[in-house]
Amino acid sequence: MSGSVVLLHLAGAVALMLFATRMVKTGVERAYGDVLRHRLRATMRNPFLAVLAGTGLAIAFQSSTAVTLLVSSFAGSGIVSGAAGQLAVRGAEIGSALVVKLLTFDLTLLVPLCLVSGTVMFMATERRDWRQIGRILVGIGLLILSLEMIGQASEPLRESRLMPVIINYFSTDLITAFLLAGLVTWLFQSSIAAVLLMATLAGRGFITPELGIALVLGVNLGSSLIAPLLTRTAEPAVRVVPIGNLLMRGMGSVVMLILFMTFKPTVAFLGATAPDQIVNAHILFNVIILIAGIPLAGLVYKASERIVALGTPPESAESLATVELSALNEAALDMPSQALANATREVVRVCETVEIMLKRIIELYEKADPEKIRALAALDDRVDRKHAAIKLYLAKATARPMTEDEALRCQELIGACVKLEQVGDIIVRNMLVHVQKKFDRGLEFTDEGWRELTAFHASVLANARLAFNVLISRDATTARQLVQEKDRLRDFEKETSNSHFVRLRDGTAKSVETSSIHLDTIRDLKQINSLLASMVYPVLEEQGLLSGSRLKTG
């Protein structure tokens, strides 16, 4: 077999591993993301529990980077302290390393079991939670299968004359090997995938234990760079936790490499085989960083804040965030196609503002920050201004000759704009009132009630994004999916209301106290969802897919 064919097989196996890792992560996020986020928020105030929460989330998400980004968003919103966030990330690195250890065992029997059961669960039902569990099982099966494929694909390399030369070179140049491993990890966007690849190659005799230690340290350097790079354009408060992780884990890997090259300790105590030594070295490194990070969490957080502040330009007299541009060019009114395109751009901006409002309102239910409440109300004022400007612009455009299709598009944009303005009013005039009432009275939702609210909100937010996409793409399939989701959400509302009344009947104190807020919030979210779904009706009517108030069958 030629070298190019061997590398092609190896690349395919690695690609499958990366795809399977992402498949498991997205499945967990979609099925349990809201519950896990709520649990994380509730436990982050205790340093010990913060470490355990980070560990558990990393095992669930198959990614320490995902946990780092999640924790950094919480820290940026003021939900958790920066020091607690640092400890949660430390726990996430331990969880990520434990996932690697688990996947190095002989799990070949799980491949057919996971693939068969996962496929059946995914295809046999339309229930979202069961389909996501099926996705997770298929992902696990593919992940284990990919490890076997990597081993088989790399087998012909044993006979290669070039491979020993490459290994010998890197064994004598650990710094280059360290940097290369960091680059590979950054390209993979996954320390789990990188360590598994190295452990598999070590099992075939391609990587010596000493070289493996340098590569593992490089993996940790590369992994610590992913989150800071992904959040480089985020708000300063969001970037602090990823920078702190880079200071601890990234700098720690450099220090460990220097110590390893200086003292050249034996690695036999790490395990009997090269793969075990590599994986155990990865776990040991992150345990050391965790132990060192507990007393240094506060100091590292302060240093991270200073580093972020150095890279943040001072605000100008007129903040760019307050500058509003308008696409409503009066000169284009004589060209209906251009005028409609301009109006569409402006409506999309209203969609973005409404999405931000819808996303932020649920955070205020948990922590009613007065400044954020004022900011949300200001966004509604912006929606009102743009809504009025768009209606006036389109009214002027309709005074010019238009084709029938252009006139219909004009009406569609006006209708969408009206509904978006109504959504903004519901968020500010209804839901913000519930927020203020909840915190004025010091009320708290039950765990089950809060999970129901956040799950319902997540469904509405997902449907909002579908509606905004249809406004641009005018895709009938997506429009049909959105209306079907409206029916599913109606059933979800009935289940939620029934569960709430059961808790009331059982006399749960928190349910009694928050009953009106809970039910009113569900009602408001359902109304928002109905308004958003109605935005796509013109597309369905145009395709003949809407009959009265119901979708046509077929």
XYZ file of C-alpha atoms in Angstrom:
554
model
C 0.000 0.000 0.000
C 1.427 3.389 -0.989
C 2.155 6.049 1.594
C -0.482 8.400 0.211
C -3.186 5.726 0.533
C -2.124 4.985 4.122
C -2.300 8.669 5.019
C -5.701 8.939 3.314
C -7.056 6.077 5.432
C -5.538 7.604 8.560
C -7.014 11.026 7.736
C -10.436 9.467 7.210
C -10.265 7.703 10.579
C -9.233 10.915 12.334
C -12.035 12.813 10.576
C -14.546 10.222 11.804
C -13.210 10.606 15.344
C -13.622 14.394 15.223
C -17.117 14.074 13.759
C -18.160 11.508 16.379
C -16.823 13.666 19.225
C -18.823 16.636 17.959
C -21.900 14.449 17.471
C -21.845 13.354 21.119
C -21.256 16.927 22.306
C -24.133 18.429 20.292
C -26.454 15.596 21.307
C -25.803 16.228 24.998
C -26.160 19.991 24.561
C -29.518 19.642 22.806
C -30.925 16.997 25.156
C -29.614 18.167 28.511
C -27.940 21.528 27.911
C -30.486 23.629 29.786
C -30.599 21.252 32.769
C -26.808 21.068 32.976
C -26.473 24.842 32.735
C -28.973 25.289 35.544
C -27.146 22.746 37.720
C -23.847 24.451 37.021
C -25.198 27.848 38.060
C -26.576 26.394 41.287
C -23.319 24.688 42.348
C -20.695 27.212 41.282
C -20.801 29.105 44.564
C -19.033 26.251 46.361
C -15.376 25.797 45.240
C -15.430 22.014 45.734
C -18.744 21.651 43.932
C -17.487 23.948 41.164
C -14.655 21.497 40.457
C -17.057 18.527 40.469
C -19.552 20.355 38.255
C -16.835 21.189 35.734
C -15.672 17.569 35.738
C -19.172 16.214 35.182
C -19.973 18.675 32.407
C -16.738 17.909 30.557
C -17.540 14.191 30.662
C -21.067 14.891 29.392
C -20.068 17.364 26.676
C -16.899 15.429 25.683
C -15.141 18.780 25.659
C -13.398 20.933 28.255
C -13.482 23.832 25.781
C -17.295 23.761 25.726
C -17.335 23.987 29.526
C -14.793 26.824 29.478
C -16.940 28.824 27.058
C -20.066 28.118 29.109
C -18.430 29.148 32.383
C -16.918 32.264 30.800
C -20.384 33.349 29.620
C -21.709 32.889 33.170
C -18.800 34.891 34.573
C -19.384 37.611 31.984
C -23.033 37.833 33.009
C -22.126 38.029 36.692
C -23.895 34.743 37.455
C -20.735 33.168 38.921
C -17.555 34.633 40.368
C -14.355 34.586 38.356
C -12.495 32.482 40.936
C -15.260 29.854 40.954
C -15.195 29.865 37.168
C -11.466 29.144 37.196
C -12.037 26.142 39.486
C -14.861 24.817 37.310
C -12.548 24.944 34.294
C -9.871 23.103 36.276
C -12.435 20.380 36.961
C -13.399 20.345 33.291
C -9.820 19.528 32.303
C -9.879 16.566 34.720
C -13.174 15.381 33.236
C -11.801 15.646 29.711
C -8.748 13.584 30.704
C -10.955 10.923 32.314
C -12.937 10.596 29.081
C -9.673 9.785 27.284
C -8.864 7.136 29.893
C -12.285 5.535 29.535
C -12.013 5.349 25.747
C -8.658 3.539 25.889
C -10.312 0.415 27.308
C -11.488 -2.383 25.016
C -14.984 -1.201 24.144
C -15.372 -2.927 20.766
C -18.564 -4.684 21.853
C -20.186 -1.306 22.410
C -19.813 -0.350 18.735
C -22.684 -2.480 17.331
C -24.779 -1.996 20.482
C -24.509 1.804 20.337
C -24.996 2.024 16.563
C -28.067 -0.245 16.511
C -29.792 1.157 19.601
C -28.934 4.753 18.698
C -30.218 4.414 15.139
C -33.456 2.794 16.306
C -34.063 5.516 18.882
C -33.315 8.281 16.381
C -35.541 6.934 13.599
C -38.399 5.375 15.556
C -39.713 8.528 17.243
C -40.191 12.237 16.696
C -39.583 13.083 20.358
C -36.662 15.489 20.499
C -35.126 14.113 23.725
C -35.152 10.498 22.517
C -33.717 11.469 19.140
C -30.863 13.301 20.854
C -30.141 10.276 23.059
C -30.012 8.229 19.864
C -27.589 10.775 18.399
C -25.379 10.444 21.498
C -25.304 6.636 21.282
C -24.463 6.678 17.556
C -21.712 9.214 18.253
C -20.207 7.017 20.971
C -20.283 4.021 18.651
C -18.602 5.948 15.840
C -16.003 7.331 18.256
C -14.961 3.859 19.407
C -15.031 2.622 15.802
C -12.787 5.485 14.710
C -10.146 4.465 17.254
C -10.084 0.972 15.763
C -9.826 2.468 12.281
C -6.887 4.651 13.333
C -5.078 1.582 14.620
C -5.751 -0.378 11.449
C -4.896 2.558 9.160
C -1.558 3.140 10.915
C -0.515 -0.535 10.838
C 1.251 -0.314 7.437
C 3.420 2.499 8.826
C 5.344 -0.137 10.798
C 7.097 -1.079 7.563
C 7.835 2.516 6.593
C 11.490 3.521 6.415
C 10.632 7.179 6.885
C 8.604 6.792 10.107
C 11.579 5.782 12.345
C 13.529 8.769 11.026
C 10.683 11.142 11.901
C 10.205 9.623 15.356
C 13.934 9.744 16.089
C 14.080 13.397 15.064
C 11.196 14.435 17.318
C 12.587 12.326 20.156
C 15.721 14.483 20.057
C 13.787 17.756 19.569
C 11.058 17.730 22.195
C 10.378 21.451 21.842
C 9.351 21.052 18.189
C 7.262 18.011 19.108
C 5.638 20.035 21.889
C 4.721 22.880 19.527
C 3.516 20.500 16.799
C 1.191 18.756 19.268
C -0.190 22.140 20.307
C -0.857 23.024 16.655
C -2.557 19.682 15.970
C -4.791 20.105 19.033
C -5.767 23.594 17.960
C -6.627 22.287 14.474
C -8.642 19.412 15.975
C -10.335 21.815 18.450
C -10.288 18.868 20.862
C -7.723 17.664 23.384
C -9.634 14.379 23.678
C -9.178 13.616 19.980
C -5.499 14.625 20.049
C -4.573 12.467 23.069
C -6.555 9.500 21.733
C -4.708 9.746 18.426
C -1.337 9.808 20.188
C -2.250 6.932 22.505
C -3.392 4.839 19.534
C -0.178 5.518 17.616
C 1.851 4.764 20.745
C 0.077 1.419 20.972
C 1.434 0.624 17.502
C 4.956 1.532 18.589
C 5.239 4.795 16.677
C 5.567 7.064 19.716
C 7.951 6.431 22.596
C 6.752 7.210 26.140
C 9.276 10.065 26.547
C 8.142 11.652 23.287
C 4.569 11.024 24.322
C 5.029 13.120 27.479
C 6.196 16.103 25.411
C 3.296 15.617 23.005
C 0.767 15.452 25.867
C 2.125 18.702 27.291
C 1.802 20.247 23.830
C -1.811 19.031 23.651
C -2.562 20.895 26.869
C -0.947 24.037 25.495
C -2.995 23.840 22.287
C -6.200 23.101 24.189
C -5.673 26.115 26.466
C -5.447 28.370 23.393
C -8.782 27.339 21.847
C -11.164 29.183 24.188
C -9.175 32.483 24.265
C -9.107 32.527 20.466
C -12.829 31.751 20.194
C -13.689 34.556 22.646
C -11.210 37.128 21.368
C -14.012 39.392 20.104
C -16.287 38.867 23.133
C -16.879 41.294 25.965
C -13.916 41.717 28.358
C -15.747 40.035 31.242
C -16.300 36.922 29.111
C -12.623 36.668 28.124
C -11.232 36.616 31.672
C -11.865 32.919 32.460
C -10.341 31.607 29.165
C -7.278 33.811 29.713
C -6.978 32.453 33.252
C -7.085 28.922 31.875
C -4.315 29.824 29.438
C -2.186 31.176 32.285
C -2.609 28.054 34.404
C -2.740 25.270 31.850
C -0.727 26.822 29.024
C 2.055 28.201 31.191
C 1.934 25.058 33.315
C 2.627 22.895 30.261
C 5.653 25.035 29.373
C 7.022 24.777 32.922
C 6.456 21.020 32.995
C 8.246 20.593 29.667
C 11.259 22.518 30.969
C 11.329 20.392 34.143
C 10.939 17.171 32.143
C 13.778 18.065 29.766
C 15.996 19.157 32.646
C 15.591 16.218 35.035
C 14.592 13.486 32.517
C 12.566 11.455 35.047
C 11.540 7.877 34.341
C 7.977 7.423 33.126
C 7.630 3.758 34.065
C 5.496 4.629 37.110
C 2.800 6.002 34.802
C 1.851 2.595 33.428
C 2.988 -0.677 31.923
C 2.386 0.281 28.281
C 3.115 3.375 26.213
C -0.595 4.234 25.679
C -1.248 3.978 29.428
C 1.756 6.165 30.175
C 0.592 8.852 27.741
C -3.010 8.907 28.998
C -1.984 8.750 32.662
C 0.514 11.564 32.099
C -2.341 13.652 30.682
C -4.461 12.959 33.780
C -1.559 13.580 36.174
C -0.704 16.910 34.560
C -4.257 18.191 34.942
C -4.457 16.945 38.539
C -1.262 18.888 39.316
C -2.693 22.015 37.662
C -5.916 21.567 39.658
C -4.038 21.262 42.976
C -1.919 24.287 42.127
C -4.964 26.178 40.875
C -7.046 25.932 44.056
C -4.910 28.328 46.144
C -4.016 30.427 43.089
C -7.561 30.852 41.690
C -8.040 34.370 43.031
C -4.570 35.527 42.018
C -4.883 34.068 38.525
C -8.270 35.722 38.071
C -6.864 39.143 39.000
C -3.936 38.644 36.618
C -6.386 37.620 33.878
C -8.439 40.757 34.418
C -5.339 42.917 34.045
C -4.290 41.117 30.863
C -7.768 41.539 29.360
C -7.781 45.212 30.377
C -4.450 45.753 28.596
C -5.911 44.388 25.377
C -9.137 46.385 25.625
C -8.961 49.822 23.936
C -10.379 52.714 25.964
C -13.868 53.786 25.046
C -14.123 56.755 22.738
C -16.303 59.763 23.475
C -18.972 58.204 21.268
C -19.136 54.469 21.852
C -19.501 52.465 18.663
C -22.175 50.424 20.386
C -24.474 53.431 20.376
C -24.080 54.178 16.655
C -27.076 53.022 14.628
C -26.780 52.766 10.867
C -29.796 52.658 8.606
C -30.161 50.768 5.341
C -33.252 52.779 4.403
C -31.780 54.765 1.544
C -34.319 57.273 0.235
C -32.516 57.469 -3.117
C -33.456 53.820 -3.823
C -37.219 54.344 -3.526
C -37.604 54.729 -7.293
C -36.162 51.210 -7.722
C -38.582 48.876 -5.884
C -36.220 45.891 -5.903
C -33.487 47.954 -4.250
C -35.912 49.540 -1.811
C -37.225 46.124 -0.756
C -33.670 44.846 -0.333
C -32.877 47.840 1.887
C -36.012 47.248 3.950
C -35.131 43.565 4.283
C -31.692 44.477 5.650
C -33.299 46.761 8.208
C -35.865 44.130 9.251
C -33.020 41.653 9.735
C -31.438 44.126 12.168
C -34.726 44.261 14.064
C -34.673 40.439 14.130
C -31.195 40.518 15.655
C -32.293 42.995 18.324
C -35.383 40.934 19.190
C -33.255 37.779 19.393
C -30.930 39.492 21.874
C -33.934 40.609 23.949
C -35.429 37.129 23.920
C -32.117 35.572 24.876
C -31.397 38.015 27.723
C -34.825 38.026 29.365
C -34.464 34.493 30.772
C -31.165 35.486 32.418
C -32.945 38.291 34.249
C -35.372 35.778 35.746
C -32.371 34.341 37.594
C -30.564 37.580 38.413
C -32.416 40.869 37.987
C -29.589 43.303 37.363
C -31.034 46.875 37.220
C -28.523 47.956 34.590
C -29.381 45.010 32.350
C -33.086 45.701 32.805
C -32.562 49.273 31.605
C -30.473 48.010 28.682
C -33.247 45.607 27.670
C -35.832 48.379 27.787
C -33.521 50.515 25.621
C -33.425 47.721 23.034
C -37.222 47.797 22.869
C -37.048 51.531 22.194
C -34.663 50.774 19.331
C -37.108 48.204 17.926
C -39.914 50.758 18.103
C -37.829 53.375 16.254
C -36.802 50.985 13.506
C -40.336 49.633 13.212
C -41.696 53.129 12.605
C -38.916 53.975 10.134
C -39.414 50.758 8.144
C -43.184 51.238 7.872
C -42.734 54.824 6.682
C -40.072 53.770 4.156
C -42.210 50.964 2.729
C -45.234 53.263 2.580
C -43.192 55.622 0.401
C -42.016 52.667 -1.711
C -45.584 51.503 -2.406
C -46.370 54.916 -3.885
C -44.145 53.880 -6.828
C -45.207 51.304 -9.436
C -44.559 47.728 -8.254
C -45.043 44.256 -9.638
C -47.440 41.919 -7.842
C -44.571 39.939 -6.316
C -42.913 43.134 -5.077
C -46.178 44.329 -3.525
C -46.610 40.982 -1.749
C -43.034 41.122 -0.452
C -43.665 44.633 0.811
C -46.714 43.480 2.756
C -44.747 40.515 4.091
C -42.001 42.791 5.442
C -44.513 45.170 7.025
C -46.285 42.230 8.683
C -43.011 40.810 9.976
C -41.997 44.181 11.336
C -45.302 44.603 13.176
C -44.983 41.157 14.754
C -41.401 41.814 15.835
C -42.502 45.042 17.506
C -45.236 43.109 19.330
C -42.697 40.525 20.514
C -40.524 43.308 21.913
C -43.516 44.758 23.750
C -44.361 41.388 25.321
C -40.803 40.981 26.569
C -40.587 44.464 28.092
C -44.167 45.155 29.201
C -45.043 41.659 30.406
C -41.977 39.540 31.120
C -39.908 42.315 32.689
C -42.828 42.940 35.036
C -42.707 39.272 36.054
C -38.963 39.595 36.670
C -39.442 42.639 38.891
C -42.273 40.948 40.780
C -40.201 37.824 41.382
C -37.287 39.727 42.871
C -39.326 42.289 44.785
C -40.958 39.411 46.655
C -37.791 37.294 46.914
C -39.421 34.325 45.167
C -37.662 31.237 43.789
C -38.866 28.662 41.277
C -38.699 24.971 42.088
C -35.935 23.077 40.278
C -38.512 21.286 38.143
C -40.410 24.501 37.415
C -37.230 26.315 36.379
C -36.228 23.432 34.088
C -39.642 23.622 32.424
C -39.363 27.379 31.931
C -35.844 27.248 30.501
C -36.715 24.333 28.220
C -39.800 26.166 26.948
C -37.775 29.347 26.440
C -35.046 27.419 24.574
C -37.671 26.015 22.181
C -39.102 29.483 21.516
C -35.613 30.909 20.929
C -34.819 28.104 18.463
C -38.107 28.769 16.645
C -37.314 32.488 16.510
C -34.095 31.736 14.675
C -35.996 29.522 12.224
C -38.488 32.328 11.584
C -35.725 34.864 10.971
C -34.045 32.466 8.536
C -37.286 31.957 6.605
C -37.716 35.730 6.327
C -34.514 35.769 4.261
C -34.458 32.357 2.560
C -38.241 31.973 2.105
C -37.651 28.226 2.349
C -40.978 26.375 2.467
C -39.536 23.307 4.200
C -38.222 25.365 7.099
C -41.475 27.325 7.257
C -43.449 24.091 7.480
C -41.121 22.829 10.200
C -41.705 26.009 12.209
C -45.496 25.669 12.083
C -45.185 22.024 13.144
C -43.002 23.179 16.044
C -45.810 25.552 17.012
C -48.134 22.558 17.408
C -45.480 20.676 19.411
C -44.989 23.668 21.679
C -48.728 23.816 22.343
C -48.558 20.229 23.604
C -45.470 21.117 25.615
C -47.402 23.970 27.247
C -50.170 21.584 28.294
C -47.643 19.186 29.845
C -45.917 22.043 31.656
C -49.191 23.435 33.007
C -50.289 19.984 34.179
C -46.963 19.434 35.954
C -47.253 22.844 37.579
C -50.783 22.137 38.850
C -49.626 18.780 40.229
C -46.996 20.610 42.258
C -49.653 23.077 43.426
C -51.931 20.208 44.441
C -49.090 18.602 46.378
C -48.608 21.877 48.226
C -45.042 22.603 47.084
C -44.354 25.958 48.737
C -42.227 27.419 45.956
C -44.813 26.411 43.336
C -47.573 28.184 45.237
C -45.489 31.356 45.619
C -44.403 31.524 41.957
C -47.555 30.106 40.374
C -48.779 33.257 38.627
C -45.283 34.194 37.411
C -44.694 30.680 36.064
C -47.996 30.457 34.187
C -47.865 34.043 32.902
C -44.323 33.532 31.588
C -45.330 30.349 29.745
C -48.323 32.221 28.292
C -46.115 35.111 27.138
C -43.573 32.772 25.553
C -46.347 30.893 23.764
C -47.731 34.181 22.417
C -44.244 35.183 21.228
C -43.879 31.825 19.493
C -47.253 32.263 17.755
C -46.281 35.711 16.490
C -42.975 34.406 15.164
C -44.597 31.399 13.495
C -47.121 33.643 11.760
C -44.234 35.490 10.097
C -43.726 32.486 7.788
C -47.391 32.124 6.746
C -46.917 34.166 3.532
C -44.300 31.648 2.353
C -46.634 28.715 3.050
C -49.573 30.458 1.396
C -47.485 31.172 -1.672
C -46.594 27.468 -1.909
C -50.182 26.390 -1.301
C -49.225 24.656 1.946
C -51.553 26.572 4.250
C -55.255 25.889 4.451
C -57.141 28.245 6.727
C -55.331 28.130 10.061
C -53.862 24.659 9.619
C -51.143 23.074 7.511
C -52.320 20.936 4.649
C -51.596 17.236 5.069
C -49.006 15.569 2.903
